[in-house]
Amino acid sequence: MPFDNEKENESKRETEPEAAPSEAKGVLVLGGGIAGIQAALDLADARVKVHLVERGPSIGGRMSQLDKTFPTMDCSI
Amino acid sequence: MMDVGRHPNVELLTLSELVGLRGEPGDFVATVRRYPRYVDEDACVGCGDCEAVCPMVAPNVYEHGLGARKAVYRPFPQAVPPAYMIDRDVCLNEEAFLACSKCADACPRGAVDFDQRVRDVDVNVGAVIVATGFDEFDPRVMRNYGYGIYENVMTSLEFERLLSASGPTQGRVVRPTDRKPPRRIVFVQCVGARGEGGQHFCSRFCCMNAVKDAMLAKIHDPNVESMTILYTDLRAFGKGFDQFVQRSHEVDEIRYVRGRPAKIVGDGGGDLTVYAEDTLTGEQVKLDADLVVLSVAARPNETARALAETLGVELNRYGFFRKRDPDSFYLETTRDGIYLCGSAGGPQVIPDCVAQASGAAALAAKHVAACRVPDEVVEVEALDTSGDHRVGVFVCHCGANIAGLLDIQNLVEYARGLDGVVYAADELFACSDTSQRAVQDAILEHKLNRLVVAACTPRTHEPVFRKACEAVGLNAYLFEMVNIRDQCSWVHVGAPGAALARARDQISMAVARARRLEPLHMIDVPVERTALVVGGGVAGLQAALEIARQHFKTILVEKTNKLGGRLNKPSLTKLYPSGRDAEKLIREKIEQLEEAGVEILLNTEVARVDGFVGNFDVELADASGKKKGATKKARVGAIVLATGADLYEPKGEYGYGRHPNVITSLDLEQNFAANAGRALVDGKHPENVAFIQCVGSRCEGGNPGCSRYCCPTTIKQAMMLREHGANVTVFYKDIRTISDGAEEMYRAARGNGVLFVKIAEDDKAEVIGDKAAAAVEAYDVLLKSRVRARADLVVLSTGMVPREPDTTILQSIFKIPRGEDKFLMERHPELGPVETTTDGVFIVGCLQAPKDIADSLSQASAAAAKVARLLARDSVKLEPTVAEVNEELCRGCGQCVEICQFNAPELVQLAPDVYVSRINEALCKGCGTCAVWCPTGAVVARHFTDLQIHTMLETVLQGETDK
């Protein structure tokens, strides 16, 4: 999913990162497609904090664009 | 997808990317750059008022430019998060500084915020999972295919959007130039793969995707005249894939032609001509087409290089994330604490992708196993559901899936007139976040105490609505779902009137039933936080290791006196593609197991299992036959089965058993092991070796599907023989080199002079010779002549079949069904590859289906993640929809005990000669068999009571008499 706001003006960036949250250490998952979603769910259900990072405006990735999946022909959403 | 958006333990950072990572495994600090959405995610409810007033229009990227969207938009209706966003490149209120703020003015919640800025956020994490997927190959570089020149040449993903009922054409397959349905479609495979367009690897998913799309195109438009799939090898390698291809043969319009197009030419009016050589007949073919679909290959994600640099990991030669150990493990990058899954490491099909993702989760979890967060307890006050029935009915359009055929307004009006219904409405996508909110608002506003949703299948979406109900305090079991998509609009495409009548009947039945529903509550059972892994092959070792590394007590049992299964010499010497020593891998794993504290029991087998998820009582026994009775009893919460498969034993075919020089690939592997890697037969090194592929695979009497491991194994063995100068010929049907590095191995083998002879799907190679094999002969479909290869050694590349009697025993102990191929069946082929229908029992490795080492290890790691989900808590919640006994009516006849497959009912003596049946709720599956059987009507299947069912029948039959 191409990233519409990529060419953001550098000068607009606030340089100081916000303070790191002091809560329980989690896992960073990069990518919100079917693989990222599955990994995030398995971790979260095992009581692990997950930060799921997705470049586009919505998770779902390519599978959400498919009509159906083989071999079951189930709905992809 | 919806689940992850709502999960309390998931922080969703969209429009974000990783820009920095410091620290070490277990203690990383990641800097995430968050780009502005210009809409406050928390405030936006997705009402769409902003979109309605926005004056600017841009191509919709989600629809691959086939549709349009506004500058303020939501990528698709079910997007997560559901908030809108503003594309400032298109928005007037950007560089031009036009004071357009129509969207901000229109927003009732003041969510539009033009002042949002890019900001960096630091997060402290123990591990990182890379799941960034792939990009599509751009077919423009292959100018002879005409993509970008002729509008009616499109990519497979663009075609997928046309097929989708929620896509730009509402599922009508029309070609771009004249918006007419194409009658002749040509699918071109391997576009940008396997040597085309400069990429050498196989993209794995495209063959099956094209077959699926062709089948769907036929369903969408029964008038389609011809669909031709131009392929190279048909790589239907996964479980059930070959059978799926078989189904496509039943569609008369689908034709397979082996070949690649030389060129695709347009006539200026939209029609196309595809010129290709049919490499099976050797003839030039000229295919007239209305539409050409290019199955484009995957290429590395465009951000992969920058991300790899940020992460400090390496890429492979193609630019995918490099696997540390491509022989045996796909989930580790070249840096500790950073894991990999899905197509980021190379193209994957969905089932493998899902298994890898769960596997990566298990690996990552071990770094943070000590910091599990407490479960968030959200107390929602239960709604008062007493008093008159107040039923709410929602009818879902499902885009055009339902609304394309059924008159939704008619259904809403109809529902409104039914007894007990106080509110009825329609929703475009009832599963979307916005609609869910509308449903919840209606429950509260109209004081609904029963809810009916007429939409798609409860199999996937019932949990979504149940959660929505619970979140506002309506008991989840007061909700009823009607499937008017699969059961009405999909199956009765040709009869809209009848489909509508049926949908009305189904809704009336659902409303009647809803009025009889009673609130039920989940059953809480304690969990014994110990896992049992059965089978000490490489899959079992891996599963046990990753469970133990997450700090759960783990017991591993192995029937023989040695761990490692088939990876031990003499079964296997070297791993492909690297040629690394297989035993070394096992030695490493065993050391790690001991370090992780796994209790290893050799010469042990499972004798008996009682109990249920969280509470299995296991009796272990001596497998060597020396001791009698149980050697150990244990209570475990979860069980992983990893007992493997058998290799097919040839039953005399190809002279096996009669000719001393006809052996199996396993025999050859053992021969290599015994002779320092150089085959020795009758004291001589064989000079001419012939391999025969698919022996016991893709056939009756063996495995009906593909055994996956054999193609690369043969090529590895052929290369080892070739190194010492042997002439090697391989007789094959399709070469399916789909594992990492295998396609390259195949190319190298061809380059080294290994000969490949392609035979027809229904043909068989013939072994020639009296007392010993002297040659192998077959009709080469590419050379179009009979080919004879001299052979002083013939190697049968045998497939995998279920291991017996082990598989039958496990099937009966755990009640796991078997598939058509007789392997144990997973819960869902795509989304639940290691779970089974028995809660708490998981299957990994070749027990589930044939696979190679790396795929087995992905699955084994995945099972560890699933076990962790279960063992991370002291208790587990079970469905309350089980049977119960009215003890006053029960006369203790015991028929329910006899009939139950799951051992749930038990006779309890209340007084001398007075028995009643009691049901173990945790064992009961709620199948209802006992309720039907019970002669006194004492057993009731909760949520499916006689009263509920009778009411439905009365309603529909009453409707019939009224007509």
mmCIF file of N, CA and C in Angstrom, chain A residues 2-5 7-8 12-14 17-18 21 24-31 35-36 38-39 42-60 62-72 74, chain B residues 4 7 9-16 26 33 35-38 61-62 73 79-80 85 89 118-120 122 124-129 131 134 136 160-161 163-164 208 212 357-358 361 372-373 459 490 828 830 866 869 872-873:
data_model
loop_
_atom_site.group_PDB
_atom_site.id
_atom_site.type_symbol
_atom_site.label_atom_id
_atom_site.label_comp_id
_atom_site.label_asym_id
_atom_site.label_seq_id
_atom_site.Cartn_x
_atom_site.Cartn_y
_atom_site.Cartn_z
ATOM 1 N N PRO A 2 0.990 1.916 -1.111
ATOM 2 C CA PRO A 2 1.884 3.082 -1.137
ATOM 3 C C PRO A 2 1.476 4.102 -0.086
ATOM 4 N N PHE A 3 2.439 4.854 0.275
ATOM 5 C CA PHE A 3 2.306 5.659 1.455
ATOM 6 C C PHE A 3 2.091 7.103 1.039
ATOM 7 N N ASP A 4 0.900 7.567 1.271
ATOM 8 C CA ASP A 4 0.514 8.839 0.690
ATOM 9 C C ASP A 4 1.228 10.047 1.280
ATOM 10 N N ASN A 5 1.642 9.954 2.522
ATOM 11 C CA ASN A 5 2.202 11.143 3.155
ATOM 12 C C ASN A 5 3.713 11.068 3.308
ATOM 13 N N LYS A 7 6.165 12.100 1.598
ATOM 14 C CA LYS A 7 6.994 13.265 1.305
ATOM 15 C C LYS A 7 6.757 14.380 2.319
ATOM 16 N N GLU A 8 6.585 14.004 3.522
ATOM 17 C CA GLU A 8 6.288 14.989 4.561
ATOM 18 C C GLU A 8 7.474 15.925 4.745
ATOM 19 N N LYS A 12 8.762 19.890 9.618
ATOM 20 C CA LYS A 12 7.584 19.744 10.472
ATOM 21 C C LYS A 12 7.841 18.770 11.628
ATOM 22 N N ARG A 13 8.965 18.034 11.561
ATOM 23 C CA ARG A 13 9.180 16.962 12.524
ATOM 24 C C ARG A 13 9.600 17.505 13.888
ATOM 25 N N GLU A 14 8.953 17.004 14.873
ATOM 26 C CA GLU A 14 9.407 17.340 16.225
ATOM 27 C C GLU A 14 10.551 16.408 16.541
ATOM 28 N N PRO A 17 12.105 12.532 20.680
ATOM 29 C CA PRO A 17 11.137 11.436 20.804
ATOM 30 C C PRO A 17 10.393 11.550 22.129
ATOM 31 N N GLU A 18 9.142 11.106 22.104
ATOM 32 C CA GLU A 18 8.380 11.123 23.342
ATOM 33 C C GLU A 18 8.951 10.093 24.300
ATOM 34 N N PRO A 21 7.279 4.470 26.985
ATOM 35 C CA PRO A 21 6.311 4.053 27.985
ATOM 36 C C PRO A 21 6.967 3.075 28.956
ATOM 37 N N ALA A 24 5.051 -2.818 30.630
ATOM 38 C CA ALA A 24 5.735 -4.075 30.351
ATOM 39 C C ALA A 24 6.337 -4.086 28.952
ATOM 40 N N LYS A 25 7.518 -4.683 28.867
ATOM 41 C CA LYS A 25 8.219 -4.762 27.603
ATOM 42 C C LYS A 25 7.452 -5.673 26.645
ATOM 43 N N GLY A 26 7.309 -5.231 25.424
ATOM 44 C CA GLY A 26 6.526 -6.014 24.482
ATOM 45 C C GLY A 26 7.335 -6.483 23.293
ATOM 46 N N VAL A 27 6.633 -6.782 22.215
ATOM 47 C CA VAL A 27 7.260 -7.206 20.966
ATOM 48 C C VAL A 27 6.823 -6.236 19.876
ATOM 49 N N LEU A 28 7.764 -5.878 19.012
ATOM 50 C CA LEU A 28 7.462 -4.993 17.900
ATOM 51 C C LEU A 28 7.197 -5.857 16.669
ATOM 52 N N VAL A 29 6.020 -5.697 16.075
ATOM 53 C CA VAL A 29 5.712 -6.437 14.847
ATOM 54 C C VAL A 29 5.668 -5.441 13.702
ATOM 55 N N LEU A 30 6.480 -5.674 12.692
ATOM 56 C CA LEU A 30 6.548 -4.745 11.565
ATOM 57 C C LEU A 30 5.745 -5.313 10.406
ATOM 58 N N GLY A 31 4.670 -4.642 10.051
ATOM 59 C CA GLY A 31 3.855 -5.106 8.932
ATOM 60 C C GLY A 31 2.504 -5.607 9.416
ATOM 61 N N ALA A 35 0.484 -12.051 7.946
ATOM 62 C CA ALA A 35 1.538 -12.585 8.814
ATOM 63 C C ALA A 35 1.669 -11.731 10.073
ATOM 64 N N GLY A 36 1.741 -10.418 9.914
ATOM 65 C CA GLY A 36 1.876 -9.533 11.069
ATOM 66 C C GLY A 36 0.687 -9.646 12.009
ATOM 67 N N GLN A 38 -1.372 -12.226 12.366
ATOM 68 C CA GLN A 38 -1.369 -13.524 13.051
ATOM 69 C C GLN A 38 -0.349 -13.528 14.188
ATOM 70 N N ALA A 39 0.848 -13.012 13.914
ATOM 71 C CA ALA A 39 1.889 -12.979 14.951
ATOM 72 C C ALA A 39 1.414 -12.115 16.125
ATOM 73 N N ASP A 42 -1.312 -13.950 18.211
ATOM 74 C CA ASP A 42 -0.804 -15.044 19.040
ATOM 75 C C ASP A 42 -0.071 -14.503 20.266
ATOM 76 N N LEU A 43 0.691 -13.429 20.064
ATOM 77 C CA LEU A 43 1.418 -12.841 21.190
ATOM 78 C C LEU A 43 0.441 -12.203 22.178
ATOM 79 N N ALA A 44 -0.466 -11.403 21.649
ATOM 80 C CA ALA A 44 -1.390 -10.675 22.522
ATOM 81 C C ALA A 44 -2.245 -11.637 23.330
ATOM 82 N N ASP A 45 -2.667 -12.739 22.701
ATOM 83 C CA ASP A 45 -3.469 -13.727 23.415
ATOM 84 C C ASP A 45 -2.655 -14.468 24.466
ATOM 85 N N ALA A 46 -1.330 -14.472 24.301
ATOM 86 C CA ALA A 46 -0.483 -15.101 25.315
ATOM 87 C C ALA A 46 -0.023 -14.034 26.321
ATOM 88 N N ARG A 47 -0.766 -12.977 26.403
ATOM 89 C CA ARG A 47 -0.540 -11.882 27.358
ATOM 90 C C ARG A 47 0.786 -11.161 27.140
ATOM 91 N N VAL A 48 1.183 -11.022 25.900
ATOM 92 C CA VAL A 48 2.373 -10.242 25.573
ATOM 93 C C VAL A 48 1.909 -8.945 24.904
ATOM 94 N N LYS A 49 2.496 -7.853 25.330
ATOM 95 C CA LYS A 49 2.152 -6.550 24.757
ATOM 96 C C LYS A 49 2.740 -6.460 23.342
ATOM 97 N N VAL A 50 1.940 -6.009 22.397
ATOM 98 C CA VAL A 50 2.400 -5.940 21.004
ATOM 99 C C VAL A 50 2.275 -4.514 20.479
ATOM 100 N N HIS A 51 3.302 -4.051 19.795
ATOM 101 C CA HIS A 51 3.220 -2.796 19.056
ATOM 102 C C HIS A 51 3.241 -3.167 17.576
ATOM 103 N N LEU A 52 2.132 -2.988 16.908
ATOM 104 C CA LEU A 52 2.029 -3.404 15.504
ATOM 105 C C LEU A 52 2.187 -2.175 14.610
ATOM 106 N N VAL A 53 3.260 -2.167 13.837
ATOM 107 C CA VAL A 53 3.577 -1.007 13.008
ATOM 108 C C VAL A 53 3.200 -1.286 11.556
ATOM 109 N N GLU A 54 2.383 -0.423 10.985
ATOM 110 C CA GLU A 54 1.955 -0.597 9.593
ATOM 111 C C GLU A 54 2.193 0.718 8.856
ATOM 112 N N ARG A 55 2.741 0.610 7.672
ATOM 113 C CA ARG A 55 3.084 1.788 6.892
ATOM 114 C C ARG A 55 1.837 2.499 6.346
ATOM 115 N N GLY A 56 0.860 1.711 5.963
ATOM 116 C CA GLY A 56 -0.350 2.280 5.357
ATOM 117 C C GLY A 56 -1.360 2.716 6.406
ATOM 118 N N PRO A 57 -2.509 3.226 5.959
ATOM 119 C CA PRO A 57 -3.517 3.720 6.896
ATOM 120 C C PRO A 57 -4.352 2.621 7.550
ATOM 121 N N SER A 58 -4.333 1.397 6.989
ATOM 122 C CA SER A 58 -5.110 0.310 7.587
ATOM 123 C C SER A 58 -4.292 -0.971 7.580
ATOM 124 N N ILE A 59 -4.555 -1.838 8.565
ATOM 125 C CA ILE A 59 -3.959 -3.165 8.496
ATOM 126 C C ILE A 59 -4.797 -4.014 7.530
ATOM 127 N N GLY A 60 -4.332 -5.202 7.237
ATOM 128 C CA GLY A 60 -5.079 -6.094 6.343
ATOM 129 C C GLY A 60 -4.224 -6.576 5.188
ATOM 130 N N ARG A 62 -2.297 -7.495 1.801
ATOM 131 C CA ARG A 62 -2.744 -7.973 0.502
ATOM 132 C C ARG A 62 -3.929 -8.927 0.620
ATOM 133 N N MET A 63 -3.976 -9.670 1.702
ATOM 134 C CA MET A 63 -5.049 -10.663 1.807
ATOM 135 C C MET A 63 -6.417 -9.964 1.816
ATOM 136 N N SER A 64 -6.464 -8.742 2.378
ATOM 137 C CA SER A 64 -7.750 -8.041 2.417
ATOM 138 C C SER A 64 -8.177 -7.607 1.019
ATOM 139 N N GLN A 65 -7.240 -7.626 0.074
ATOM 140 C CA GLN A 65 -7.595 -7.256 -1.302
ATOM 141 C C GLN A 65 -8.048 -8.453 -2.122
ATOM 142 N N LEU A 66 -7.782 -9.645 -1.599
ATOM 143 C CA LEU A 66 -8.175 -10.839 -2.343
ATOM 144 C C LEU A 66 -9.670 -11.047 -2.196
ATOM 145 N N ASP A 67 -10.243 -11.652 -3.211
ATOM 146 C CA ASP A 67 -11.668 -11.944 -3.129
ATOM 147 C C ASP A 67 -11.874 -13.165 -2.237
ATOM 148 N N LYS A 68 -11.202 -14.242 -2.593
ATOM 149 C CA LYS A 68 -11.304 -15.458 -1.797
ATOM 150 C C LYS A 68 -9.925 -16.108 -1.757
ATOM 151 N N THR A 69 -9.757 -17.079 -0.855
ATOM 152 C CA THR A 69 -8.451 -17.719 -0.742
ATOM 153 C C THR A 69 -8.559 -19.200 -1.063
ATOM 154 N N PHE A 70 -7.500 -19.786 -1.662
ATOM 155 C CA PHE A 70 -7.496 -21.214 -1.950
ATOM 156 C C PHE A 70 -6.905 -21.953 -0.761
ATOM 157 N N PRO A 71 -7.240 -23.232 -0.525
ATOM 158 C CA PRO A 71 -8.206 -23.994 -1.295
ATOM 159 C C PRO A 71 -9.625 -23.937 -0.733
ATOM 160 N N THR A 72 -9.883 -23.210 0.341
ATOM 161 C CA THR A 72 -11.216 -23.275 0.942
ATOM 162 C C THR A 72 -12.215 -22.352 0.269
ATOM 163 N N ASP A 74 -12.730 -19.357 1.123
ATOM 164 C CA ASP A 74 -13.352 -18.533 2.149
ATOM 165 C C ASP A 74 -13.121 -17.057 1.844
ATOM 166 N N VAL B 4 -7.504 -7.889 16.017
ATOM 167 C CA VAL B 4 -6.245 -7.257 16.387
ATOM 168 C C VAL B 4 -6.477 -5.774 16.674
ATOM 169 N N HIS B 7 -7.872 -5.632 20.274
ATOM 170 C CA HIS B 7 -7.222 -6.373 21.357
ATOM 171 C C HIS B 7 -6.574 -5.425 22.361
ATOM 172 N N ASN B 9 -4.166 -5.850 24.254
ATOM 173 C CA ASN B 9 -2.705 -5.955 24.323
ATOM 174 C C ASN B 9 -2.009 -5.504 23.045
ATOM 175 N N VAL B 10 -2.769 -5.020 22.064
ATOM 176 C CA VAL B 10 -2.139 -4.586 20.811
ATOM 177 C C VAL B 10 -2.254 -3.078 20.675
ATOM 178 N N GLU B 11 -1.100 -2.446 20.491
ATOM 179 C CA GLU B 11 -1.106 -1.028 20.160
ATOM 180 C C GLU B 11 -0.894 -0.934 18.662
ATOM 181 N N LEU B 12 -1.883 -0.356 17.966
ATOM 182 C CA LEU B 12 -1.829 -0.293 16.514
ATOM 183 C C LEU B 12 -1.205 1.029 16.091
ATOM 184 N N LEU B 13 -0.079 0.949 15.381
ATOM 185 C CA LEU B 13 0.588 2.166 14.921
ATOM 186 C C LEU B 13 0.542 2.188 13.397
ATOM 187 N N THR B 14 -0.524 2.742 12.843
ATOM 188 C CA THR B 14 -0.617 2.813 11.386
ATOM 189 C C THR B 14 0.057 4.084 10.898
ATOM 190 N N LEU B 15 0.262 4.194 9.585
ATOM 191 C CA LEU B 15 0.975 5.318 8.980
ATOM 192 C C LEU B 15 2.302 5.531 9.702
ATOM 193 N N SER B 16 2.968 4.427 9.985
ATOM 194 C CA SER B 16 4.177 4.492 10.806
ATOM 195 C C SER B 16 5.264 3.630 10.206
ATOM 196 N N GLY B 26 15.926 -8.806 24.004
ATOM 197 C CA GLY B 26 15.383 -8.738 25.347
ATOM 198 C C GLY B 26 15.227 -7.306 25.821
ATOM 199 N N ARG B 33 8.475 6.185 13.610
ATOM 200 C CA ARG B 33 8.039 7.490 13.099
ATOM 201 C C ARG B 33 6.573 7.413 12.717
ATOM 202 N N TYR B 35 3.458 9.135 11.000
ATOM 203 C CA TYR B 35 3.069 10.185 10.061
ATOM 204 C C TYR B 35 1.631 10.615 10.347
ATOM 205 N N PRO B 36 1.339 11.850 10.060
ATOM 206 C CA PRO B 36 0.013 12.342 10.439
ATOM 207 C C PRO B 36 -1.103 11.795 9.562
ATOM 208 N N ARG B 37 -2.239 11.547 10.176
ATOM 209 C CA ARG B 37 -3.431 11.094 9.468
ATOM 210 C C ARG B 37 -4.331 12.297 9.175
ATOM 211 N N TYR B 38 -4.093 13.366 9.930
ATOM 212 C CA TYR B 38 -4.886 14.615 9.866
ATOM 213 C C TYR B 38 -6.330 14.399 10.298
ATOM 214 N N VAL B 61 -5.793 3.601 -4.574
ATOM 215 C CA VAL B 61 -4.651 2.689 -4.621
ATOM 216 C C VAL B 61 -5.047 1.283 -4.193
ATOM 217 N N TYR B 62 -5.943 1.176 -3.230
ATOM 218 C CA TYR B 62 -6.393 -0.124 -2.754
ATOM 219 C C TYR B 62 -7.032 -0.906 -3.900
ATOM 220 N N TYR B 73 -10.422 10.068 2.902
ATOM 221 C CA TYR B 73 -10.945 8.756 2.505
ATOM 222 C C TYR B 73 -10.625 7.703 3.551
ATOM 223 N N ALA B 79 -11.763 -1.156 6.978
ATOM 224 C CA ALA B 79 -10.417 -0.776 7.399
ATOM 225 C C ALA B 79 -10.295 -0.771 8.925
ATOM 226 N N VAL B 80 -9.116 -1.130 9.397
ATOM 227 C CA VAL B 80 -8.798 -1.097 10.834
ATOM 228 C C VAL B 80 -7.494 -0.314 10.993
ATOM 229 N N MET B 85 -8.658 9.278 6.670
ATOM 230 C CA MET B 85 -7.388 9.996 6.630
ATOM 231 C C MET B 85 -7.403 10.976 5.468
ATOM 232 N N ASP B 89 -1.347 15.237 -0.396
ATOM 233 C CA ASP B 89 -0.855 15.484 -1.756
ATOM 234 C C ASP B 89 -1.999 15.860 -2.689
ATOM 235 N N VAL B 118 4.500 15.046 11.937
ATOM 236 C CA VAL B 118 5.280 13.815 12.076
ATOM 237 C C VAL B 118 5.902 13.795 13.464
ATOM 238 N N ARG B 119 5.830 12.647 14.130
ATOM 239 C CA ARG B 119 6.507 12.578 15.426
ATOM 240 C C ARG B 119 7.131 11.205 15.617
ATOM 241 N N ASP B 120 8.198 11.191 16.396
ATOM 242 C CA ASP B 120 8.882 9.935 16.669
ATOM 243 C C ASP B 120 8.515 9.444 18.060
ATOM 244 N N ASP B 122 9.335 6.338 20.956
ATOM 245 C CA ASP B 122 10.206 5.231 21.345
ATOM 246 C C ASP B 122 9.385 4.150 22.033
ATOM 247 N N ASN B 124 9.860 0.320 24.023
ATOM 248 C CA ASN B 124 10.797 -0.630 24.590
ATOM 249 C C ASN B 124 10.270 -2.031 24.302
ATOM 250 N N VAL B 125 11.051 -2.813 23.537
ATOM 251 C CA VAL B 125 10.588 -4.150 23.173
ATOM 252 C C VAL B 125 11.685 -5.184 23.384
ATOM 253 N N GLY B 126 11.248 -6.422 23.597
ATOM 254 C CA GLY B 126 12.210 -7.493 23.809
ATOM 255 C C GLY B 126 12.645 -8.135 22.503
ATOM 256 N N ALA B 127 11.809 -8.050 21.482
ATOM 257 C CA ALA B 127 12.111 -8.696 20.203
ATOM 258 C C ALA B 127 11.341 -7.998 19.087
ATOM 259 N N VAL B 128 11.775 -8.264 17.861
ATOM 260 C CA VAL B 128 11.144 -7.645 16.701
ATOM 261 C C VAL B 128 10.754 -8.750 15.723
ATOM 262 N N ILE B 129 9.569 -8.639 15.134
ATOM 263 C CA ILE B 129 9.153 -9.581 14.086
ATOM 264 C C ILE B 129 9.003 -8.811 12.780
ATOM 265 N N ALA B 131 7.484 -8.664 9.289
ATOM 266 C CA ALA B 131 6.382 -9.280 8.514
ATOM 267 C C ALA B 131 5.950 -8.291 7.451
ATOM 268 N N PHE B 134 5.672 -8.526 0.596
ATOM 269 C CA PHE B 134 6.353 -8.385 -0.693
ATOM 270 C C PHE B 134 5.714 -7.274 -1.507
ATOM 271 N N GLU B 136 4.725 -6.351 -5.750
ATOM 272 C CA GLU B 136 4.560 -7.090 -7.001
ATOM 273 C C GLU B 136 5.618 -6.669 -8.004
ATOM 274 N N GLU B 160 -8.113 -9.650 -9.276
ATOM 275 C CA GLU B 160 -8.694 -10.039 -7.990
ATOM 276 C C GLU B 160 -9.691 -8.986 -7.496
ATOM 277 N N ARG B 161 -9.358 -7.706 -7.716
ATOM 278 C CA ARG B 161 -10.265 -6.636 -7.294
ATOM 279 C C ARG B 161 -11.545 -6.649 -8.133
ATOM 280 N N LEU B 163 -12.925 -9.338 -9.278
ATOM 281 C CA LEU B 163 -13.718 -10.473 -8.803
ATOM 282 C C LEU B 163 -14.430 -10.153 -7.499
ATOM 283 N N SER B 164 -13.874 -9.191 -6.755
ATOM 284 C CA SER B 164 -14.367 -8.951 -5.412
ATOM 285 C C SER B 164 -15.680 -8.171 -5.446
ATOM 286 N N MET B 208 -1.592 -21.594 -7.976
ATOM 287 C CA MET B 208 -2.866 -21.871 -7.338
ATOM 288 C C MET B 208 -3.798 -20.672 -7.435
ATOM 289 N N LYS B 212 -7.529 -20.670 -8.951
ATOM 290 C CA LYS B 212 -8.645 -20.143 -8.150
ATOM 291 C C LYS B 212 -9.388 -19.055 -8.924
ATOM 292 N N ALA B 357 4.045 -17.105 10.914
ATOM 293 C CA ALA B 357 3.741 -15.958 11.775
ATOM 294 C C ALA B 357 3.581 -16.412 13.222
ATOM 295 N N SER B 358 2.843 -17.496 13.422
ATOM 296 C CA SER B 358 2.687 -18.013 14.782
ATOM 297 C C SER B 358 4.031 -18.474 15.320
ATOM 298 N N ALA B 361 6.021 -15.636 16.442
ATOM 299 C CA ALA B 361 5.469 -15.135 17.708
ATOM 300 C C ALA B 361 6.062 -15.920 18.876
ATOM 301 N N ARG B 372 4.758 -10.901 30.963
ATOM 302 C CA ARG B 372 3.388 -10.998 30.460
ATOM 303 C C ARG B 372 2.504 -10.018 31.231
ATOM 304 N N VAL B 373 1.577 -9.419 30.507
ATOM 305 C CA VAL B 373 0.734 -8.406 31.143
ATOM 306 C C VAL B 373 -0.517 -9.071 31.715
ATOM 307 N N ARG B 459 -19.549 -19.096 10.838
ATOM 308 C CA ARG B 459 -18.273 -19.768 11.061
ATOM 309 C C ARG B 459 -17.145 -18.743 11.253
ATOM 310 N N TRP B 490 -25.467 -16.347 -2.899
ATOM 311 C CA TRP B 490 -24.408 -17.032 -3.650
ATOM 312 C C TRP B 490 -24.920 -18.239 -4.435
ATOM 313 N N HIS B 828 -8.334 -25.389 10.206
ATOM 314 C CA HIS B 828 -8.672 -24.615 9.010
ATOM 315 C C HIS B 828 -7.433 -24.589 8.123
ATOM 316 N N GLU B 830 -6.233 -22.682 5.872
ATOM 317 C CA GLU B 830 -5.475 -21.445 5.737
ATOM 318 C C GLU B 830 -5.172 -20.783 7.071
ATOM 319 N N LYS B 866 0.713 -21.405 20.019
ATOM 320 C CA LYS B 866 -0.673 -21.736 20.361
ATOM 321 C C LYS B 866 -0.738 -22.318 21.778
ATOM 322 N N ARG B 869 -0.571 -19.541 24.263
ATOM 323 C CA ARG B 869 -1.854 -18.836 24.411
ATOM 324 C C ARG B 869 -2.694 -19.495 25.495
ATOM 325 N N ALA B 872 -0.705 -19.525 29.202
ATOM 326 C CA ALA B 872 -0.385 -18.221 29.778
ATOM 327 C C ALA B 872 -1.380 -17.829 30.873
ATOM 328 N N ARG B 873 -2.419 -18.622 31.042
ATOM 329 C CA ARG B 873 -3.447 -18.305 32.046
ATOM 330 C C ARG B 873 -3.705 -19.503 32.950
#
